[in-house]
Amino acid sequence: MSKIKAAQGHPYARIMGVGGYRPTRVVPNEVILETIDSSDEWIRSRSGIATRHWASDEETVAAMSVEAAGKAIADAGITPGQIGAVIVSTVSHFKQTPAIATEIADKVGAGKPAAFDISAGCAGFGYGLTLAKGMVVEGSAEYVLVIGVERLSDLTDLHDRATAFLFGDGAGAVIVGPAKQPMIGPTVWGSEGDKAETIKQTEGWDVYRDGTPDKFPAITQEGQAVFRWAVFEMAKVAQQALDAAGITADDLDVFIPHQANERIIDSMVKTLKLPEHVTVARDVRTTGNTSAASIPLAMERLLATGEAKSGDTALVIGFGAGLVYAATVVTLP
């Protein structure tokens, strides 16, 4: 018989607060057209994107995260010292070590929490949310700060007609804490590594050790392959998340998919047969694709504008490089 004492956790977990930060510089499509042969109409028709935000030198991954985290902490009504863990999902923090989460934890005044980074691309927020839920339920942390943050402008090839217009910068954060009833549903997540080449960084950082590259590494993708996978396979995952939560599309109030492309969003809405009363996040129009930050940023905007309200039932799904995905149903804070 084991002599190990059981952890004293909580029966359930919930999102208690949300915050976001968008860089001050707004970049319209006209700026993108300076380096690619395209048009504003083509970009909008293919992606829905009209503008995106690009960070200044001062708006670092850490700085944007601290701003978003501060808003989430205030929204949750807790103090920074109560945070037991900090999880940061990003692919655009360029130092392999230490984890940027440790710097962010210190700057928000969280004391000495567990702190680590994860790399799960555009599904990173869902991965972080699932880990945070497990910590609260298991008892290793009372409150967990989850951040999705990207400076994808640093990894954008402005001469790549397929991707130059897609990416933006920003940070989104949530606080996950105890609940007395289920408010974060089971996560449906996974990976399809055989499709890893469809979204990738063009070169590894070792090119700087082994030689002088012609240009800085960037994110590239096979657009049509990614589109087909997202539309057909991710709609299935979204339905599985609804089933796992024990609800139907009619029970939803809000749908917050990863803000990759408005055509993908429209196709998923149609495939899932979402009723007209369901509010659909379309933050991609003015924020672009911010990878791990896109879901919490979209969530924050919906709540701030009143398009969604506290207590609403929302389906969230992220998907991207890996290829990886994560979907769950949550109650909005």
Coordinates of C-alpha atoms in Angstrom, one line a residue:
M1 CA 0.0 0.0 0.0
S2 CA 1.3 3.4 -0.9
K3 CA 2.3 5.8 1.9
I4 CA 2.0 8.9 -0.3
K5 CA -0.6 11.4 0.9
A6 CA -3.2 12.5 -1.6
A7 CA -3.0 16.0 -2.9
Q8 CA -5.7 18.5 -1.5
G9 CA -7.1 19.9 -4.7
H10 CA -10.5 21.2 -5.9
P11 CA -13.3 19.3 -7.6
Y12 CA -13.4 21.7 -10.6
A13 CA -11.6 24.7 -12.1
R14 CA -12.8 27.8 -14.0
I15 CA -11.5 30.8 -15.9
M16 CA -11.7 33.7 -13.4
G17 CA -10.4 36.6 -15.3
V18 CA -9.1 37.6 -18.8
G19 CA -6.8 40.3 -20.1
G20 CA -5.2 41.3 -23.4
Y21 CA -2.6 43.5 -24.9
R22 CA -2.4 44.7 -28.5
P23 CA 0.7 46.7 -29.6
T24 CA 0.0 50.4 -30.3
R25 CA 1.0 50.3 -34.0
V26 CA -1.9 49.3 -36.3
V27 CA -0.7 48.0 -39.7
P28 CA -3.2 48.1 -42.6
N29 CA -3.1 45.9 -45.6
E30 CA -1.6 48.8 -47.6
V31 CA 1.7 48.4 -45.7
I32 CA 1.8 44.7 -46.6
L33 CA 1.2 45.5 -50.2
E34 CA 4.5 47.4 -50.3
T35 CA 6.4 44.1 -50.4
I36 CA 4.0 41.6 -52.1
D37 CA 2.1 41.7 -55.4
S38 CA -1.5 41.5 -54.2
S39 CA -4.4 43.8 -53.3
D40 CA -6.4 44.8 -50.3
E41 CA -9.5 43.0 -51.8
W42 CA -7.5 39.8 -52.3
I43 CA -6.2 39.8 -48.7
R44 CA -9.6 40.5 -47.2
S45 CA -11.4 37.9 -49.4
R46 CA -8.8 35.2 -48.6
S47 CA -8.4 35.9 -44.9
G48 CA -10.8 38.5 -43.6
I49 CA -7.9 40.6 -42.4
A50 CA -7.9 44.3 -42.7
T51 CA -5.4 45.3 -40.1
R52 CA -3.0 43.8 -37.6
H53 CA -0.8 45.0 -34.7
W54 CA 3.0 45.0 -34.8
A55 CA 5.1 45.4 -31.7
S56 CA 7.7 48.1 -31.2
D57 CA 11.1 47.4 -29.8
E58 CA 9.8 48.1 -26.3
E59 CA 6.8 45.9 -26.7
T60 CA 8.7 42.7 -26.1
V61 CA 7.2 39.2 -25.4
A62 CA 7.7 39.8 -21.7
A63 CA 6.3 43.4 -21.7
M64 CA 3.2 42.5 -23.6
S65 CA 2.6 39.5 -21.3
V66 CA 3.0 41.6 -18.2
E67 CA 0.4 44.0 -19.4
A68 CA -2.1 41.3 -20.3
A69 CA -1.4 39.4 -17.1
G70 CA -2.0 42.5 -15.0
K71 CA -5.5 42.9 -16.5
A72 CA -6.3 39.3 -16.0
I73 CA -5.2 39.3 -12.4
A74 CA -7.3 42.4 -11.7
D75 CA -10.3 40.9 -13.5
A76 CA -10.0 37.8 -11.4
G77 CA -10.0 39.8 -8.2
I78 CA -6.9 38.1 -6.8
T79 CA -3.4 39.4 -5.9
P80 CA -0.3 38.4 -7.8
G81 CA 1.1 36.7 -4.7
Q82 CA -1.7 34.1 -4.9
I83 CA -0.5 32.8 -8.2
G84 CA 1.0 29.3 -7.8
A85 CA 2.0 28.7 -11.4
V86 CA 2.7 30.7 -14.6
I87 CA 2.4 29.0 -18.0
V88 CA 3.4 30.8 -21.2
S89 CA 2.7 29.6 -24.6
T90 CA 4.9 31.2 -27.3
V91 CA 7.0 30.4 -30.4
S92 CA 8.5 33.9 -30.6
H93 CA 10.7 34.0 -27.5
F94 CA 14.1 33.5 -29.1
K95 CA 16.1 32.5 -26.0
Q96 CA 16.1 28.8 -25.5
T97 CA 16.6 29.3 -21.8
P98 CA 15.6 30.5 -19.3
A99 CA 11.9 30.2 -19.8
I100 CA 10.3 33.7 -20.3
A101 CA 7.6 32.6 -17.8
T102 CA 10.1 33.0 -15.0
E103 CA 10.8 36.7 -16.0
I104 CA 7.0 37.4 -16.4
A105 CA 6.3 35.8 -13.0
D106 CA 8.8 38.1 -11.3
K107 CA 7.6 41.2 -13.1
V108 CA 3.9 40.7 -12.2
G109 CA 4.9 40.1 -8.5
A110 CA 3.9 36.5 -8.3
G111 CA 6.5 35.5 -5.8
K112 CA 8.0 32.1 -6.4
P113 CA 5.5 30.2 -8.5
A114 CA 6.2 27.3 -10.8
A115 CA 6.9 28.9 -14.2
F116 CA 7.5 27.3 -17.6
D117 CA 7.0 27.8 -21.3
I118 CA 5.3 25.5 -23.8
S119 CA 5.5 25.4 -27.6
A120 CA 2.2 24.3 -29.1
G121 CA 1.7 26.9 -31.8
C122 CA -1.8 28.1 -32.3
A123 CA -3.2 25.5 -30.0
G124 CA -0.9 26.7 -27.2
F125 CA -3.6 28.5 -25.2
G126 CA -5.7 25.3 -25.1
Y127 CA -2.7 23.3 -24.0
G128 CA -1.9 25.8 -21.2
L129 CA -5.5 26.0 -20.1
T130 CA -5.7 22.2 -19.8
L131 CA -2.5 22.1 -17.8
A132 CA -3.7 24.8 -15.5
K133 CA -7.0 23.1 -14.9
G134 CA -5.1 19.9 -13.9
M135 CA -3.0 21.9 -11.4
V136 CA -6.0 23.4 -9.7
V137 CA -7.9 20.2 -9.5
E138 CA -4.8 18.2 -8.4
G139 CA -3.9 20.8 -5.8
S140 CA -0.4 21.8 -6.9
A141 CA -1.6 25.4 -7.5
E142 CA -4.6 27.4 -6.3
Y143 CA -4.4 30.0 -9.1
V144 CA -2.6 29.6 -12.4
L145 CA -1.7 32.4 -14.8
V146 CA -2.0 31.2 -18.5
I147 CA -0.5 33.4 -21.2
G148 CA -0.5 33.1 -24.9
V149 CA 1.9 35.7 -26.5
E150 CA 3.5 36.2 -29.8
R151 CA 5.6 38.7 -31.8
L152 CA 5.1 37.0 -35.1
S153 CA 6.2 40.1 -37.0
D154 CA 9.7 38.9 -36.1
L155 CA 9.0 35.6 -37.9
T156 CA 7.2 37.0 -40.9
D157 CA 8.7 37.0 -44.4
L158 CA 7.3 40.2 -45.8
H159 CA 8.0 39.0 -49.3
D160 CA 6.1 35.7 -49.0
R161 CA 2.8 36.3 -50.7
A162 CA 1.2 33.3 -48.9
T163 CA 1.9 34.5 -45.4
A164 CA 3.1 38.1 -45.3
F165 CA -0.4 39.4 -44.5
L166 CA -1.4 36.8 -41.9
F167 CA 0.5 37.5 -38.7
G168 CA 0.2 39.9 -35.9
D169 CA 1.5 40.5 -32.4
G170 CA -0.1 40.5 -29.0
A171 CA -0.7 38.8 -25.7
G172 CA -3.7 37.3 -24.0
A173 CA -3.9 36.0 -20.4
V174 CA -6.3 34.3 -18.1
I175 CA -6.4 33.3 -14.5
V176 CA -7.6 29.7 -13.7
G177 CA -8.8 29.0 -10.2
P178 CA -11.1 26.8 -8.2
A179 CA -14.8 26.2 -9.0
K180 CA -17.7 24.5 -7.3
Q181 CA -19.1 23.1 -10.5
P182 CA -17.7 22.1 -13.9
M183 CA -16.7 25.3 -15.8
I184 CA -13.9 24.0 -18.0
G185 CA -14.9 20.9 -19.9
P186 CA -12.8 17.9 -21.0
T187 CA -10.2 18.8 -23.5
V188 CA -10.0 17.0 -26.9
W189 CA -6.4 17.4 -28.0
G190 CA -3.8 15.7 -30.1
S191 CA -1.3 16.0 -32.9
E192 CA -0.7 14.8 -36.5
G193 CA 3.0 14.9 -36.8
D194 CA 2.9 13.4 -40.3
K195 CA 1.7 16.8 -41.4
A196 CA 4.3 18.8 -39.6
E197 CA 5.8 20.2 -42.8
T198 CA 2.7 22.1 -43.7
I199 CA 3.4 24.8 -41.1
K200 CA 7.0 25.3 -40.1
Q201 CA 9.9 27.6 -39.4
T202 CA 12.0 27.8 -42.5
E203 CA 15.4 27.3 -40.7
G204 CA 16.5 26.2 -37.3
W205 CA 18.6 28.5 -35.1
D206 CA 21.6 26.3 -35.7
V207 CA 22.0 28.0 -39.1
Y208 CA 23.7 30.8 -37.2
R209 CA 26.2 28.4 -35.8
D210 CA 26.9 26.5 -39.0
G211 CA 27.0 29.4 -41.4
T212 CA 25.6 32.8 -42.4
P213 CA 22.0 32.5 -43.6
D214 CA 20.7 34.7 -46.4
K215 CA 17.8 35.9 -44.2
F216 CA 16.3 35.5 -40.8
P217 CA 14.1 32.4 -40.3
A218 CA 10.4 32.8 -40.9
I219 CA 7.2 30.9 -40.6
T220 CA 5.9 29.3 -43.8
Q221 CA 2.9 27.1 -44.6
E222 CA 1.2 25.2 -47.4
G223 CA -2.0 27.3 -47.4
Q224 CA -4.4 24.9 -49.2
A225 CA -3.3 21.9 -47.2
V226 CA -3.7 23.8 -43.9
F227 CA -7.1 25.1 -45.0
R228 CA -8.5 21.7 -45.9
W229 CA -7.2 20.2 -42.6
A230 CA -8.6 23.0 -40.5
V231 CA -12.0 23.0 -42.2
F232 CA -12.6 19.3 -42.3
E233 CA -10.7 17.8 -39.4
M234 CA -11.0 20.6 -36.8
A235 CA -14.8 20.7 -37.2
K236 CA -14.8 17.1 -36.1
V237 CA -12.6 17.9 -33.1
A238 CA -14.9 20.8 -32.1
Q239 CA -17.9 18.4 -32.2
Q240 CA -16.0 15.9 -30.1
A241 CA -15.4 18.7 -27.5
L242 CA -19.2 19.5 -27.4
D243 CA -19.9 15.8 -27.0
A244 CA -17.3 15.4 -24.2
A245 CA -18.9 18.4 -22.4
G246 CA -22.4 16.8 -22.7
I247 CA -23.9 19.7 -24.7
T248 CA -25.0 20.4 -28.3
A249 CA -24.4 23.4 -30.6
D250 CA -27.8 24.7 -29.4
D251 CA -26.5 25.0 -25.9
L252 CA -23.7 27.3 -26.9
D253 CA -23.7 31.1 -26.5
V254 CA -20.3 31.8 -28.0
F255 CA -17.8 30.2 -30.4
I256 CA -14.1 31.3 -30.1
P257 CA -12.0 29.5 -32.7
H258 CA -8.3 30.3 -33.3
Q259 CA -8.2 33.4 -35.3
A260 CA -6.3 32.1 -38.3
N261 CA -8.5 32.9 -41.2
E262 CA -12.2 34.1 -41.5
R263 CA -12.9 31.6 -44.3
I264 CA -11.9 28.8 -41.9
I265 CA -14.1 30.3 -39.2
D266 CA -17.1 30.5 -41.6
S267 CA -16.6 27.0 -42.8
M268 CA -16.5 25.6 -39.2
V269 CA -19.6 27.5 -38.3
K270 CA -21.4 26.0 -41.3
T271 CA -20.1 22.4 -40.7
L272 CA -21.0 22.6 -36.9
K273 CA -24.5 24.0 -37.9
L274 CA -24.2 26.6 -35.2
P275 CA -27.5 28.4 -34.5
E276 CA -27.8 32.1 -35.3
H277 CA -27.9 33.0 -31.7
V278 CA -24.3 31.9 -31.2
T279 CA -21.8 34.8 -31.1
V280 CA -18.8 34.0 -33.3
A281 CA -15.4 35.7 -32.6
R282 CA -14.0 37.5 -35.6
D283 CA -11.1 39.3 -34.0
V284 CA -8.9 38.2 -37.0
R285 CA -10.3 41.1 -39.0
T286 CA -8.4 43.7 -37.0
T287 CA -5.8 41.6 -35.1
G288 CA -4.6 39.1 -37.6
N289 CA -3.3 35.6 -36.7
T290 CA -1.6 35.9 -33.3
S291 CA -1.1 32.2 -32.8
A292 CA -1.2 31.3 -29.1
A293 CA -2.6 34.7 -28.2
S294 CA -5.6 34.7 -30.5
I295 CA -8.2 32.9 -28.4
P296 CA -7.7 34.9 -25.1
L297 CA -7.5 38.1 -27.1
A298 CA -10.7 37.3 -28.9
M299 CA -12.3 36.3 -25.6
E300 CA -11.3 39.6 -24.0
R301 CA -12.7 41.7 -26.8
L302 CA -16.0 39.9 -26.9
L303 CA -16.5 40.5 -23.1
A304 CA -15.3 44.1 -23.4
T305 CA -17.7 44.9 -26.2
G306 CA -20.6 43.1 -24.6
E307 CA -20.9 40.7 -27.5
A308 CA -20.4 38.0 -24.9
K309 CA -21.2 38.1 -21.2
S310 CA -20.0 36.5 -18.0
G311 CA -21.5 33.0 -17.5
D312 CA -21.9 32.4 -21.3
T313 CA -21.0 28.9 -22.5
A314 CA -18.2 29.0 -25.1
L315 CA -16.6 26.5 -27.4
V316 CA -12.9 27.3 -27.9
I317 CA -10.6 25.5 -30.3
G318 CA -7.0 26.1 -31.3
F319 CA -5.1 24.4 -34.1
G320 CA -1.8 25.0 -35.9
A321 CA 1.9 24.0 -36.4
G322 CA 2.7 20.5 -35.4
L323 CA 0.0 19.9 -36.5
V324 CA -1.6 20.2 -33.1
Y325 CA -5.0 21.0 -31.8
A326 CA -7.0 21.5 -28.6
A327 CA -10.7 22.1 -28.0
T328 CA -12.8 22.5 -24.9
V329 CA -16.0 24.1 -23.7
V330 CA -15.7 26.8 -21.0
T331 CA -17.9 29.1 -19.0
L332 CA -16.7 32.7 -19.6
P333 CA -15.5 34.7 -16.6

